[in-house]
PDB file of C-alpha atoms in Angstrom:
ATOM      1  CA  MET A   1      41.506  11.515 155.104  1.00 42.00           C
ATOM      2  CA  SER A   2      42.769  12.468 151.429  1.00 40.00           C
ATOM      3  CA  LEU A   3      44.631  15.456 150.537  1.00 40.00           C
ATOM      4  CA  PRO A   4      43.386  17.788 147.707  1.00 44.00           C
ATOM      5  CA  ASN A   5      45.168  19.465 145.219  1.00 45.00           C
ATOM      6  CA  SER A   6      44.587  22.495 147.720  1.00 42.00           C
ATOM      7  CA  MET A   7      46.935  21.018 150.487  1.00 41.00           C
ATOM      8  CA  MET A   8      49.434  20.473 148.172  1.00 41.00           C
ATOM      9  CA  SER A   9      49.639  24.178 147.012  1.00 42.00           C
ATOM     10  CA  LEU A  10      49.412  24.764 150.815  1.00 42.00           C
ATOM     11  CA  GLN A  11      52.722  22.564 151.359  1.00 41.00           C
ATOM     12  CA  ARG A  12      54.648  24.756 148.395  1.00 40.00           C
ATOM     13  CA  LEU A  13      53.638  27.871 150.721  1.00 42.00           C
ATOM     14  CA  ILE A  14      56.920  27.478 152.128  1.00 37.00           C
ATOM     15  CA  ILE A  15      59.176  27.423 149.094  1.00 32.00           C
ATOM     16  CA  VAL A  16      58.264  30.880 147.823  1.00 36.00           C
ATOM     17  CA  VAL A  17      60.065  33.736 150.266  1.00 34.00           C
ATOM     18  CA  LEU A  18      59.156  37.188 149.496  1.00 32.00           C
ATOM     19  CA  ALA A  19      61.427  39.015 152.118  1.00 35.00           C
ATOM     20  CA  LEU A  20      64.264  38.129 154.458  1.00 35.00           C
ATOM     21  CA  SER A  21      65.471  41.189 156.273  1.00 35.00           C
ATOM     22  CA  LEU A  22      67.170  42.311 159.408  1.00 34.00           C
ATOM     23  CA  GLY A  23      65.905  44.976 161.365  1.00 38.00           C
ATOM     24  CA  ALA A  24      69.214  46.772 161.555  1.00 36.00           C
ATOM     25  CA  CYS A  25      71.593  45.120 158.820  1.00 38.00           C
ATOM     26  CA  GLY A  26      69.628  45.011 155.438  1.00 36.00           C
ATOM     27  CA  PRO A  27      68.595  42.164 153.644  1.00 35.00           C
ATOM     28  CA  LEU A  28      70.142  38.453 154.182  1.00 30.00           C
ATOM     29  CA  PRO A  29      72.416  37.405 151.279  1.00 28.00           C
ATOM     30  CA  ARG A  30      70.762  34.058 150.357  1.00 28.00           C
ATOM     31  CA  PRO A  31      67.009  33.406 150.938  1.00 28.00           C
ATOM     32  CA  PHE A  32      65.806  30.104 152.834  1.00 28.00           C
ATOM     33  CA  GLN A  33      63.703  27.643 151.010  1.00 38.00           C
ATOM     34  CA  HIS A  34      62.241  23.841 151.887  1.00 34.00           C
ATOM     35  CA  GLU A  35      64.169  20.734 150.450  1.00 34.00           C
ATOM     36  CA  LYS A  36      62.519  17.897 149.511  1.00 35.00           C
ATOM     37  CA  GLY A  37      63.570  15.326 151.857  1.00 34.00           C
ATOM     38  CA  GLN A  38      64.367  16.908 154.753  1.00 35.00           C
ATOM     39  CA  ASN A  39      62.785  15.892 158.064  1.00 37.00           C
ATOM     40  CA  SER A  40      62.268  17.894 161.649  1.00 37.00           C
ATOM     41  CA  SER A  41      64.474  16.994 164.500  1.00 37.00           C
ATOM     42  CA  LEU A  42      62.772  14.774 166.998  1.00 38.00           C
ATOM     43  CA  LEU A  43      63.358  15.564 170.866  1.00 38.00           C
ATOM     44  CA  THR A  44      66.426  13.595 172.523  1.00 40.00           C
ATOM     45  CA  LEU A  45      64.693  10.988 174.899  1.00 39.00           C
ATOM     46  CA  LYS A  46      65.949  10.717 177.885  1.00 43.00           C
ATOM     47  CA  ASP A  47      67.293   7.423 180.017  1.00 40.00           C
ATOM     48  CA  GLY A  48      64.781   4.939 181.084  1.00 45.00           C
ATOM     49  CA  THR A  49      61.944   6.317 178.844  1.00 62.00           C
ATOM     50  CA  GLY A  50      60.593   4.384 176.166  1.00 78.00           C
ATOM     51  CA  ILE A  51      57.960   5.240 173.144  1.00 86.00           C
ATOM     52  CA  VAL A  52      54.706   3.679 172.918  1.00 87.00           C
ATOM     53  CA  VAL A  53      53.671   3.336 169.334  1.00 90.00           C
ATOM     54  CA  LEU A  54      49.548   3.873 168.882  1.00 91.00           C
ATOM     55  CA  GLN A  55      47.913   2.309 166.273  1.00 92.00           C
ATOM     56  CA  PRO A  56      46.577   4.449 163.126  1.00 90.00           C
ATOM     57  CA  GLU A  57      42.813   5.475 162.679  1.00 83.00           C
ATOM     58  CA  SER A  58      42.688   4.907 159.148  1.00 86.00           C
ATOM     59  CA  GLU A  59      40.811   2.912 157.186  1.00 85.00           C
ATOM     60  CA  LEU A  60      43.603   2.653 154.713  1.00 87.00           C
ATOM     61  CA  VAL A  61      45.456   0.710 156.911  1.00 88.00           C
ATOM     62  CA  PRO A  62      43.765  -3.008 156.865  1.00 86.00           C
ATOM     63  CA  ASP A  63      45.744  -4.117 160.045  1.00 89.00           C
ATOM     64  CA  PRO A  64      46.407  -1.392 162.479  1.00 90.00           C
ATOM     65  CA  GLU A  65      47.730  -3.336 165.382  1.00 91.00           C
ATOM     66  CA  ALA A  66      50.215  -5.044 163.074  1.00 91.00           C
ATOM     67  CA  TRP A  67      51.158  -1.536 161.860  1.00 92.00           C
ATOM     68  CA  ALA A  68      52.026  -0.470 165.212  1.00 91.00           C
ATOM     69  CA  GLU A  69      53.871  -3.440 166.114  1.00 91.00           C
ATOM     70  CA  ALA A  70      56.086  -3.312 163.399  1.00 91.00           C
ATOM     71  CA  MET A  71      57.027   0.314 164.251  1.00 91.00           C
ATOM     72  CA  ALA A  72      57.681  -0.947 167.348  1.00 87.00           C
ATOM     73  CA  LYS A  73      60.043  -3.672 166.522  1.00 88.00           C
ATOM     74  CA  ALA A  74      61.709  -1.524 164.585  1.00 87.00           C
ATOM     75  CA  LEU A  75      62.523   1.136 167.125  1.00 85.00           C
ATOM     76  CA  ARG A  76      63.696  -2.048 169.612  1.00 82.00           C
ATOM     77  CA  ALA A  77      65.874  -3.187 166.677  1.00 81.00           C
ATOM     78  CA  ARG A  78      67.379   0.177 166.869  1.00 78.00           C
ATOM     79  CA  ASP A  79      67.936  -0.278 170.339  1.00 74.00           C
ATOM     80  CA  ILE A  80      65.100   1.647 171.434  1.00 79.00           C
ATOM     81  CA  PRO A  81      62.590   0.354 173.852  1.00 81.00           C
ATOM     82  CA  ALA A  82      59.144   0.627 172.491  1.00 83.00           C
ATOM     83  CA  SER A  83      56.023  -1.218 172.924  1.00 85.00           C
ATOM     84  CA  THR A  84      52.340  -1.071 171.518  1.00 86.00           C
ATOM     85  CA  ASN A  85      50.976  -1.436 174.948  1.00 77.00           C
ATOM     86  CA  HIS A  86      53.348  -0.822 178.007  1.00 70.00           C
ATOM     87  CA  ALA A  87      53.752   3.207 179.313  1.00 69.00           C
ATOM     88  CA  ASN A  88      55.273   4.523 182.299  1.00 68.00           C
ATOM     89  CA  ALA A  89      55.310   7.969 183.484  1.00 70.00           C
ATOM     90  CA  GLY A  90      58.293   8.767 181.312  1.00 75.00           C
ATOM     91  CA  SER A  91      56.959   7.520 177.800  1.00 80.00           C
ATOM     92  CA  ARG A  92      56.674   9.304 174.383  1.00 84.00           C
ATOM     93  CA  TYR A  93      54.143   8.667 172.192  1.00 87.00           C
ATOM     94  CA  LEU A  94      53.920   7.894 168.669  1.00 89.00           C
ATOM     95  CA  TYR A  95      51.268   8.826 166.378  1.00 89.00           C
ATOM     96  CA  SER A  96      50.751   7.886 162.477  1.00 90.00           C
ATOM     97  CA  HIS A  97      48.418   9.352 160.157  1.00 88.00           C
ATOM     98  CA  ILE A  98      48.101   8.148 157.000  1.00 88.00           C
ATOM     99  CA  THR A  99      46.923  10.481 154.104  1.00 86.00           C
ATOM    100  CA  GLU A 100      46.247  10.029 150.216  1.00 83.00           C
ATOM    101  CA  GLU A 101      47.874  13.078 148.069  1.00 72.00           C
ATOM    102  CA  SER A 102      47.433  14.143 144.379  1.00 63.00           C
ATOM    103  CA  SER A 103      50.106  16.287 142.738  1.00 53.00           C
ATOM    104  CA  GLY A 104      49.272  17.691 139.051  1.00 52.00           C
ATOM    105  CA  ASN A 105      48.346  14.758 136.571  1.00 52.00           C
ATOM    106  CA  LYS A 106      49.877  12.423 138.934  1.00 57.00           C
ATOM    107  CA  ALA A 107      47.917   9.329 140.442  1.00 63.00           C
ATOM    108  CA  LYS A 108      46.781   9.768 143.871  1.00 75.00           C
ATOM    109  CA  SER A 109      49.768   8.065 146.744  1.00 83.00           C
ATOM    110  CA  ILE A 110      49.925   7.316 150.570  1.00 87.00           C
ATOM    111  CA  SER A 111      51.989   9.706 152.478  1.00 85.00           C
ATOM    112  CA  VAL A 112      52.686   9.164 156.327  1.00 88.00           C
ATOM    113  CA  LEU A 113      53.084  11.430 159.007  1.00 87.00           C
ATOM    114  CA  TRP A 114      54.613  10.467 162.338  1.00 86.00           C
ATOM    115  CA  ASP A 115      54.160  12.385 165.474  1.00 85.00           C
ATOM    116  CA  LEU A 116      56.489  12.243 168.467  1.00 84.00           C
ATOM    117  CA  TYR A 117      54.759  13.676 171.565  1.00 84.00           C
ATOM    118  CA  ALA A 118      56.491  14.189 174.646  1.00 81.00           C
ATOM    119  CA  ALA A 119      55.402  12.817 178.128  1.00 79.00           C
ATOM    120  CA  ASP A 120      53.523  16.086 178.911  1.00 78.00           C
ATOM    121  CA  GLY A 121      51.630  15.764 175.883  1.00 79.00           C
ATOM    122  CA  LYS A 122      53.499  18.336 173.757  1.00 79.00           C
ATOM    123  CA  LEU A 123      54.455  17.786 170.234  1.00 78.00           C
ATOM    124  CA  ALA A 124      58.558  16.525 169.874  1.00 77.00           C
ATOM    125  CA  GLY A 125      59.145  16.556 166.706  1.00 74.00           C
ATOM    126  CA  SER A 126      57.734  14.852 163.105  1.00 78.00           C
ATOM    127  CA  HIS A 127      58.345  13.131 159.962  1.00 80.00           C
ATOM    128  CA  ALA A 128      56.952  13.016 156.886  1.00 82.00           C
ATOM    129  CA  LEU A 129      57.386  10.704 154.093  1.00 79.00           C
ATOM    130  CA  ASP A 130      55.942   9.327 150.550  1.00 80.00           C
ATOM    131  CA  THR A 131      55.463   5.961 150.011  1.00 81.00           C
ATOM    132  CA  GLU A 132      54.934   6.471 146.442  1.00 80.00           C
ATOM    133  CA  LEU A 133      52.396   3.810 146.689  1.00 84.00           C
ATOM    134  CA  SER A 134      48.614   4.026 145.299  1.00 84.00           C
ATOM    135  CA  SER A 135      45.826   3.354 148.139  1.00 82.00           C
ATOM    136  CA  GLU A 136      44.952   0.244 146.491  1.00 84.00           C
ATOM    137  CA  ALA A 137      48.464  -1.094 146.601  1.00 83.00           C
ATOM    138  CA  PHE A 138      48.896   0.178 150.194  1.00 84.00           C
ATOM    139  CA  GLN A 139      46.087  -2.071 150.899  1.00 83.00           C
ATOM    140  CA  ARG A 140      46.265  -4.894 149.039  1.00 85.00           C
ATOM    141  CA  SER A 141      50.164  -5.382 149.999  1.00 85.00           C
ATOM    142  CA  PRO A 142      50.892  -4.554 153.663  1.00 84.00           C
ATOM    143  CA  GLU A 143      53.964  -5.699 154.034  1.00 86.00           C
ATOM    144  CA  ILE A 144      55.392  -3.603 151.248  1.00 85.00           C
ATOM    145  CA  ALA A 145      53.141  -0.592 152.719  1.00 85.00           C
ATOM    146  CA  ILE A 146      54.762  -1.217 156.260  1.00 86.00           C
ATOM    147  CA  GLU A 147      58.546  -1.619 154.640  1.00 84.00           C
ATOM    148  CA  ARG A 148      57.925   1.770 152.726  1.00 82.00           C
ATOM    149  CA  SER A 149      56.612   3.505 155.474  1.00 84.00           C
ATOM    150  CA  ILE A 150      58.448   2.662 158.547  1.00 85.00           C
ATOM    151  CA  GLY A 151      61.860   1.567 157.971  1.00 78.00           C
ATOM    152  CA  GLY A 152      62.876   4.943 156.928  1.00 74.00           C
ATOM    153  CA  ALA A 153      60.851   6.752 159.673  1.00 82.00           C
ATOM    154  CA  ALA A 154      62.484   4.365 162.331  1.00 83.00           C
ATOM    155  CA  ASP A 155      65.889   5.352 161.241  1.00 78.00           C
ATOM    156  CA  LYS A 156      65.042   9.241 161.673  1.00 76.00           C
ATOM    157  CA  LEU A 157      63.363   8.791 165.253  1.00 74.00           C
ATOM    158  CA  ALA A 158      66.888   6.585 165.981  1.00 69.00           C
ATOM    159  CA  ALA A 159      68.811   9.300 164.755  1.00 66.00           C
ATOM    160  CA  PHE A 160      67.447  11.645 167.587  1.00 64.00           C
ATOM    161  CA  ALA A 161      66.716   9.103 170.156  1.00 58.00           C
ATOM    162  CA  GLY A 162      69.923   9.024 171.832  1.00 49.00           C
ATOM    163  CA  THR A 163      70.263   9.025 175.614  1.00 42.00           C
ATOM    164  CA  ARG A 164      72.451  11.771 175.992  1.00 42.00           C
ATOM    165  CA  PRO A 165      71.031  15.921 175.014  1.00 46.00           C
ATOM    166  CA  PRO A 166      72.514  17.667 172.185  1.00 49.00           C
ATOM    167  CA  PRO A 167      74.647  20.699 172.881  1.00 52.00           C
ATOM    168  CA  THR A 168      72.897  23.887 172.696  1.00 69.00           C
ATOM    169  CA  ARG A 169      74.241  26.586 170.407  1.00 78.00           C
ATOM    170  CA  ARG A 170      74.053  30.469 171.838  1.00 84.00           C
ATOM    171  CA  ILE A 171      72.880  33.175 170.190  1.00 89.00           C
ATOM    172  CA  PRO A 172      75.374  35.873 169.178  1.00 87.00           C
ATOM    173  CA  GLY A 173      74.945  39.017 170.645  1.00 88.00           C
ATOM    174  CA  PHE A 174      72.537  37.391 173.720  1.00 89.00           C
ATOM    175  CA  PRO A 175      74.464  34.852 175.281  1.00 84.00           C
ATOM    176  CA  ASP A 176      72.468  34.229 177.970  1.00 87.00           C
ATOM    177  CA  ALA A 177      69.296  34.537 176.215  1.00 91.00           C
ATOM    178  CA  LYS A 178      67.182  31.417 175.278  1.00 91.00           C
ATOM    179  CA  ILE A 179      64.068  31.650 172.348  1.00 93.00           C
ATOM    180  CA  HIS A 180      60.591  32.006 173.679  1.00 91.00           C
ATOM    181  CA  VAL A 181      57.967  31.102 171.008  1.00 91.00           C
ATOM    182  CA  PRO A 182      54.447  32.515 172.870  1.00 90.00           C
ATOM    183  CA  PRO A 183      51.018  31.444 171.637  1.00 88.00           C
ATOM    184  CA  PHE A 184      50.257  32.571 168.769  1.00 89.00           C
ATOM    185  CA  GLY A 185      47.318  35.494 167.946  1.00 84.00           C
ATOM    186  CA  ASP A 186      44.448  35.120 165.416  1.00 88.00           C
ATOM    187  CA  VAL A 187      45.735  32.671 162.864  1.00 91.00           C
ATOM    188  CA  PRO A 188      43.360  30.635 161.392  1.00 90.00           C
ATOM    189  CA  GLY A 189      42.458  26.820 161.408  1.00 89.00           C
ATOM    190  CA  ASP A 190      44.794  24.934 163.910  1.00 85.00           C
ATOM    191  CA  ALA A 191      48.006  26.798 163.071  1.00 88.00           C
ATOM    192  CA  ALA A 192      48.214  28.002 166.662  1.00 88.00           C
ATOM    193  CA  THR A 193      48.644  24.323 168.186  1.00 84.00           C
ATOM    194  CA  SER A 194      49.872  22.334 164.824  1.00 83.00           C
ATOM    195  CA  LEU A 195      52.595  25.625 163.607  1.00 88.00           C
ATOM    196  CA  ARG A 196      53.678  26.445 166.948  1.00 87.00           C
ATOM    197  CA  ASN A 197      54.592  22.769 167.946  1.00 83.00           C
ATOM    198  CA  ALA A 198      56.126  22.378 164.850  1.00 83.00           C
ATOM    199  CA  ILE A 199      58.356  25.782 164.893  1.00 88.00           C
ATOM    200  CA  VAL A 200      59.464  24.719 168.526  1.00 85.00           C
ATOM    201  CA  ALA A 201      60.416  21.064 167.350  1.00 80.00           C
ATOM    202  CA  GLU A 202      62.278  22.390 165.044  1.00 83.00           C
ATOM    203  CA  LEU A 203      64.195  24.882 166.927  1.00 86.00           C
ATOM    204  CA  THR A 204      64.965  22.359 169.581  1.00 80.00           C
ATOM    205  CA  GLY A 205      66.479  20.134 166.728  1.00 76.00           C
ATOM    206  CA  SER A 206      68.440  23.006 166.100  1.00 82.00           C
ATOM    207  CA  LYS A 207      69.941  22.923 168.925  1.00 81.00           C
ATOM    208  CA  LEU A 208      68.995  26.609 169.876  1.00 87.00           C
ATOM    209  CA  PRO A 209      67.722  27.191 173.821  1.00 88.00           C
ATOM    210  CA  ILE A 210      64.780  27.228 174.315  1.00 86.00           C
ATOM    211  CA  THR A 211      62.409  28.436 177.197  1.00 85.00           C
ATOM    212  CA  GLY A 212      58.571  28.371 178.295  1.00 81.00           C
ATOM    213  CA  LYS A 213      58.773  31.111 180.241  1.00 83.00           C
ATOM    214  CA  ALA A 214      60.489  34.382 179.089  1.00 87.00           C
ATOM    215  CA  THR A 215      62.689  36.517 181.450  1.00 89.00           C
ATOM    216  CA  ALA A 216      63.765  39.936 180.477  1.00 91.00           C
ATOM    217  CA  LYS A 217      67.090  38.770 178.851  1.00 92.00           C
ATOM    218  CA  ASP A 218      65.154  36.385 176.224  1.00 93.00           C
ATOM    219  CA  LEU A 219      64.011  36.662 172.789  1.00 94.00           C
ATOM    220  CA  ILE A 220      60.508  36.127 171.735  1.00 94.00           C
ATOM    221  CA  LEU A 221      59.549  34.730 168.310  1.00 95.00           C
ATOM    222  CA  LEU A 222      56.487  35.936 166.878  1.00 94.00           C
ATOM    223  CA  CYS A 223      54.190  34.591 164.136  1.00 93.00           C
ATOM    224  CA  ASP A 224      51.453  36.297 162.028  1.00 93.00           C
ATOM    225  CA  VAL A 225      49.740  35.027 159.394  1.00 91.00           C
ATOM    226  CA  THR A 226      47.798  36.868 156.708  1.00 91.00           C
ATOM    227  CA  LEU A 227      45.439  35.975 154.532  1.00 88.00           C
ATOM    228  CA  GLY A 228      44.058  38.094 151.290  1.00 92.00           C
ATOM    229  CA  PRO A 229      40.677  38.349 149.536  1.00 94.00           C
ATOM    230  CA  ASP A 230      39.560  35.803 147.128  1.00 92.00           C
ATOM    231  CA  GLU A 231      40.851  36.082 143.847  1.00 94.00           C
ATOM    232  CA  GLY A 232      39.041  33.582 141.564  1.00 93.00           C
ATOM    233  CA  GLY A 233      39.413  30.909 143.838  1.00 93.00           C
ATOM    234  CA  ARG A 234      42.486  31.728 145.260  1.00 92.00           C
ATOM    235  CA  GLN A 235      44.275  33.732 147.921  1.00 88.00           C
ATOM    236  CA  LYS A 236      47.194  35.177 148.862  1.00 90.00           C
ATOM    237  CA  ALA A 237      48.752  33.835 152.367  1.00 84.00           C
ATOM    238  CA  THR A 238      51.743  35.206 154.252  1.00 91.00           C
ATOM    239  CA  ILE A 239      53.855  33.910 157.509  1.00 92.00           C
ATOM    240  CA  TYR A 240      55.608  36.279 159.305  1.00 93.00           C
ATOM    241  CA  TRP A 241      57.862  35.645 162.039  1.00 94.00           C
ATOM    242  CA  ARG A 242      59.454  37.823 164.182  1.00 94.00           C
ATOM    243  CA  LEU A 243      62.318  37.745 166.477  1.00 95.00           C
ATOM    244  CA  ARG A 244      62.239  40.509 169.137  1.00 94.00           C
ATOM    245  CA  SER A 245      64.283  41.569 171.956  1.00 93.00           C
ATOM    246  CA  LEU A 246      62.564  41.655 175.409  1.00 91.00           C
ATOM    247  CA  LYS A 247      65.486  43.709 176.951  1.00 88.00           C
ATOM    248  CA  ASP A 248      65.167  46.694 174.777  1.00 85.00           C
ATOM    249  CA  ASP A 249      61.750  45.845 173.190  1.00 87.00           C
ATOM    250  CA  GLU A 250      63.932  45.912 169.394  1.00 90.00           C
ATOM    251  CA  GLU A 251      62.385  44.206 166.615  1.00 92.00           C
ATOM    252  CA  LEU A 252      65.771  42.254 165.323  1.00 93.00           C
ATOM    253  CA  GLY A 253      64.435  40.615 162.087  1.00 92.00           C
ATOM    254  CA  VAL A 254      61.659  39.559 160.116  1.00 93.00           C
ATOM    255  CA  ILE A 255      61.112  36.386 157.756  1.00 90.00           C
ATOM    256  CA  ASP A 256      58.446  36.378 155.294  1.00 88.00           C
ATOM    257  CA  GLN A 257      57.155  33.227 153.770  1.00 87.00           C
ATOM    258  CA  SER A 258      54.350  33.574 151.045  1.00 86.00           C
ATOM    259  CA  ASN A 259      52.103  32.055 148.225  1.00 81.00           C
ATOM    260  CA  TYR A 260      49.043  32.116 146.546  1.00 85.00           C
ATOM    261  CA  VAL A 261      46.793  29.010 147.909  1.00 80.00           C
ATOM    262  CA  PRO A 262      42.952  28.013 147.324  1.00 84.00           C
ATOM    263  CA  THR A 263      40.789  30.082 149.239  1.00 88.00           C
ATOM    264  CA  GLY A 264      39.939  28.236 152.613  1.00 86.00           C
ATOM    265  CA  SER A 265      42.734  25.691 152.627  1.00 83.00           C
ATOM    266  CA  LEU A 266      43.802  27.472 155.836  1.00 83.00           C
ATOM    267  CA  ASP A 267      40.679  27.184 157.416  1.00 89.00           C
ATOM    268  CA  GLY A 268      41.620  23.827 158.856  1.00 88.00           C
ATOM    269  CA  VAL A 269      43.752  21.543 159.945  1.00 83.00           C
ATOM    270  CA  TRP A 270      46.967  22.194 158.844  1.00 79.00           C
ATOM    271  CA  GLY A 271      48.590  18.555 159.373  1.00 75.00           C
ATOM    272  CA  PRO A 272      51.939  17.811 157.427  1.00 75.00           C
ATOM    273  CA  THR A 273      51.935  21.397 156.375  1.00 77.00           C
ATOM    274  CA  ALA A 274      52.544  23.018 159.441  1.00 81.00           C
ATOM    275  CA  SER A 275      55.635  20.810 159.716  1.00 80.00           C
ATOM    276  CA  ASP A 276      56.909  22.028 156.501  1.00 81.00           C
ATOM    277  CA  ILE A 277      56.281  25.643 156.723  1.00 85.00           C
ATOM    278  CA  ALA A 278      58.398  25.379 159.933  1.00 86.00           C
ATOM    279  CA  ARG A 279      61.153  23.478 158.272  1.00 85.00           C
ATOM    280  CA  GLY A 280      61.568  26.032 155.570  1.00 86.00           C
ATOM    281  CA  ALA A 281      61.404  28.671 158.347  1.00 89.00           C
ATOM    282  CA  ARG A 282      63.830  27.014 160.724  1.00 88.00           C
ATOM    283  CA  GLU A 283      66.660  27.851 157.845  1.00 87.00           C
ATOM    284  CA  GLY A 284      66.083  31.824 157.931  1.00 90.00           C
ATOM    285  CA  ILE A 285      65.945  31.948 161.544  1.00 92.00           C
ATOM    286  CA  LEU A 286      69.082  30.210 161.682  1.00 90.00           C
ATOM    287  CA  ASP A 287      70.773  32.638 159.113  1.00 89.00           C
ATOM    288  CA  LEU A 288      68.759  35.403 161.066  1.00 90.00           C
ATOM    289  CA  ILE A 289      70.164  34.726 164.309  1.00 89.00           C
ATOM    290  CA  ALA A 290      73.725  33.954 162.447  1.00 87.00           C
ATOM    291  CA  GLN A 291      73.801  37.602 161.536  1.00 85.00           C
ATOM    292  CA  LEU A 292      72.820  39.222 165.110  1.00 77.00           C
TER     293      LEU A 292
END
């Protein structure tokens, strides 16, 4: 599956910030933006669990079995138990999504998104990279394709796959509180799943205390996506992240990410875009929390 210019435009959604404000403290001194090459955190693996690497379902990969085994081998070389066919109740599952992307006048190149899922089926984190290989080169030279696509991803995964859970930071002003991300409301495409999973993974990787069930002492992070009318083939898309206190029902801060995107480009699968947007929002959320 290829990513048209519309998706590239959508990925640039995260770098334009219209407003970043606190409910009682005024605007933050600096906006957040996505930094190219930054990757979302992967959940720390527990003792005794490994990773099952699944074969990609893509015509761009001539030998899916060799592809999966290469990643498993790379993980084992980094002291992470990994296999392509052996699993237990605690196993994680690693998927790879191979797509073609184009930017401006540049030729299409292959990008790979690695998604790690926990044993309970929840998305633990993602790592996206650009191989800078054309589809022809990607298929013609599978050894080079594997080298470009797997080495760096295995390093990133290994960096987060320790056996000890990372320390959890406390929320200023709310020392006993955790953050709950409730199901998103009326959002376009598959954002209710992909964007929600992505922001939970980002917050978890940032060592913030996350809970699946909120209590009165906790904070909740809400998300709204608004789409403007068609304006000659494009529309304005804005994502709002709202942090609220359940104890006194107070809005603590709002982060806005906005840009113009091709009309209808948010109506389907968000793919790597969800991870990119969550990465961009993470810095703003951390700044907002630091101001509490």
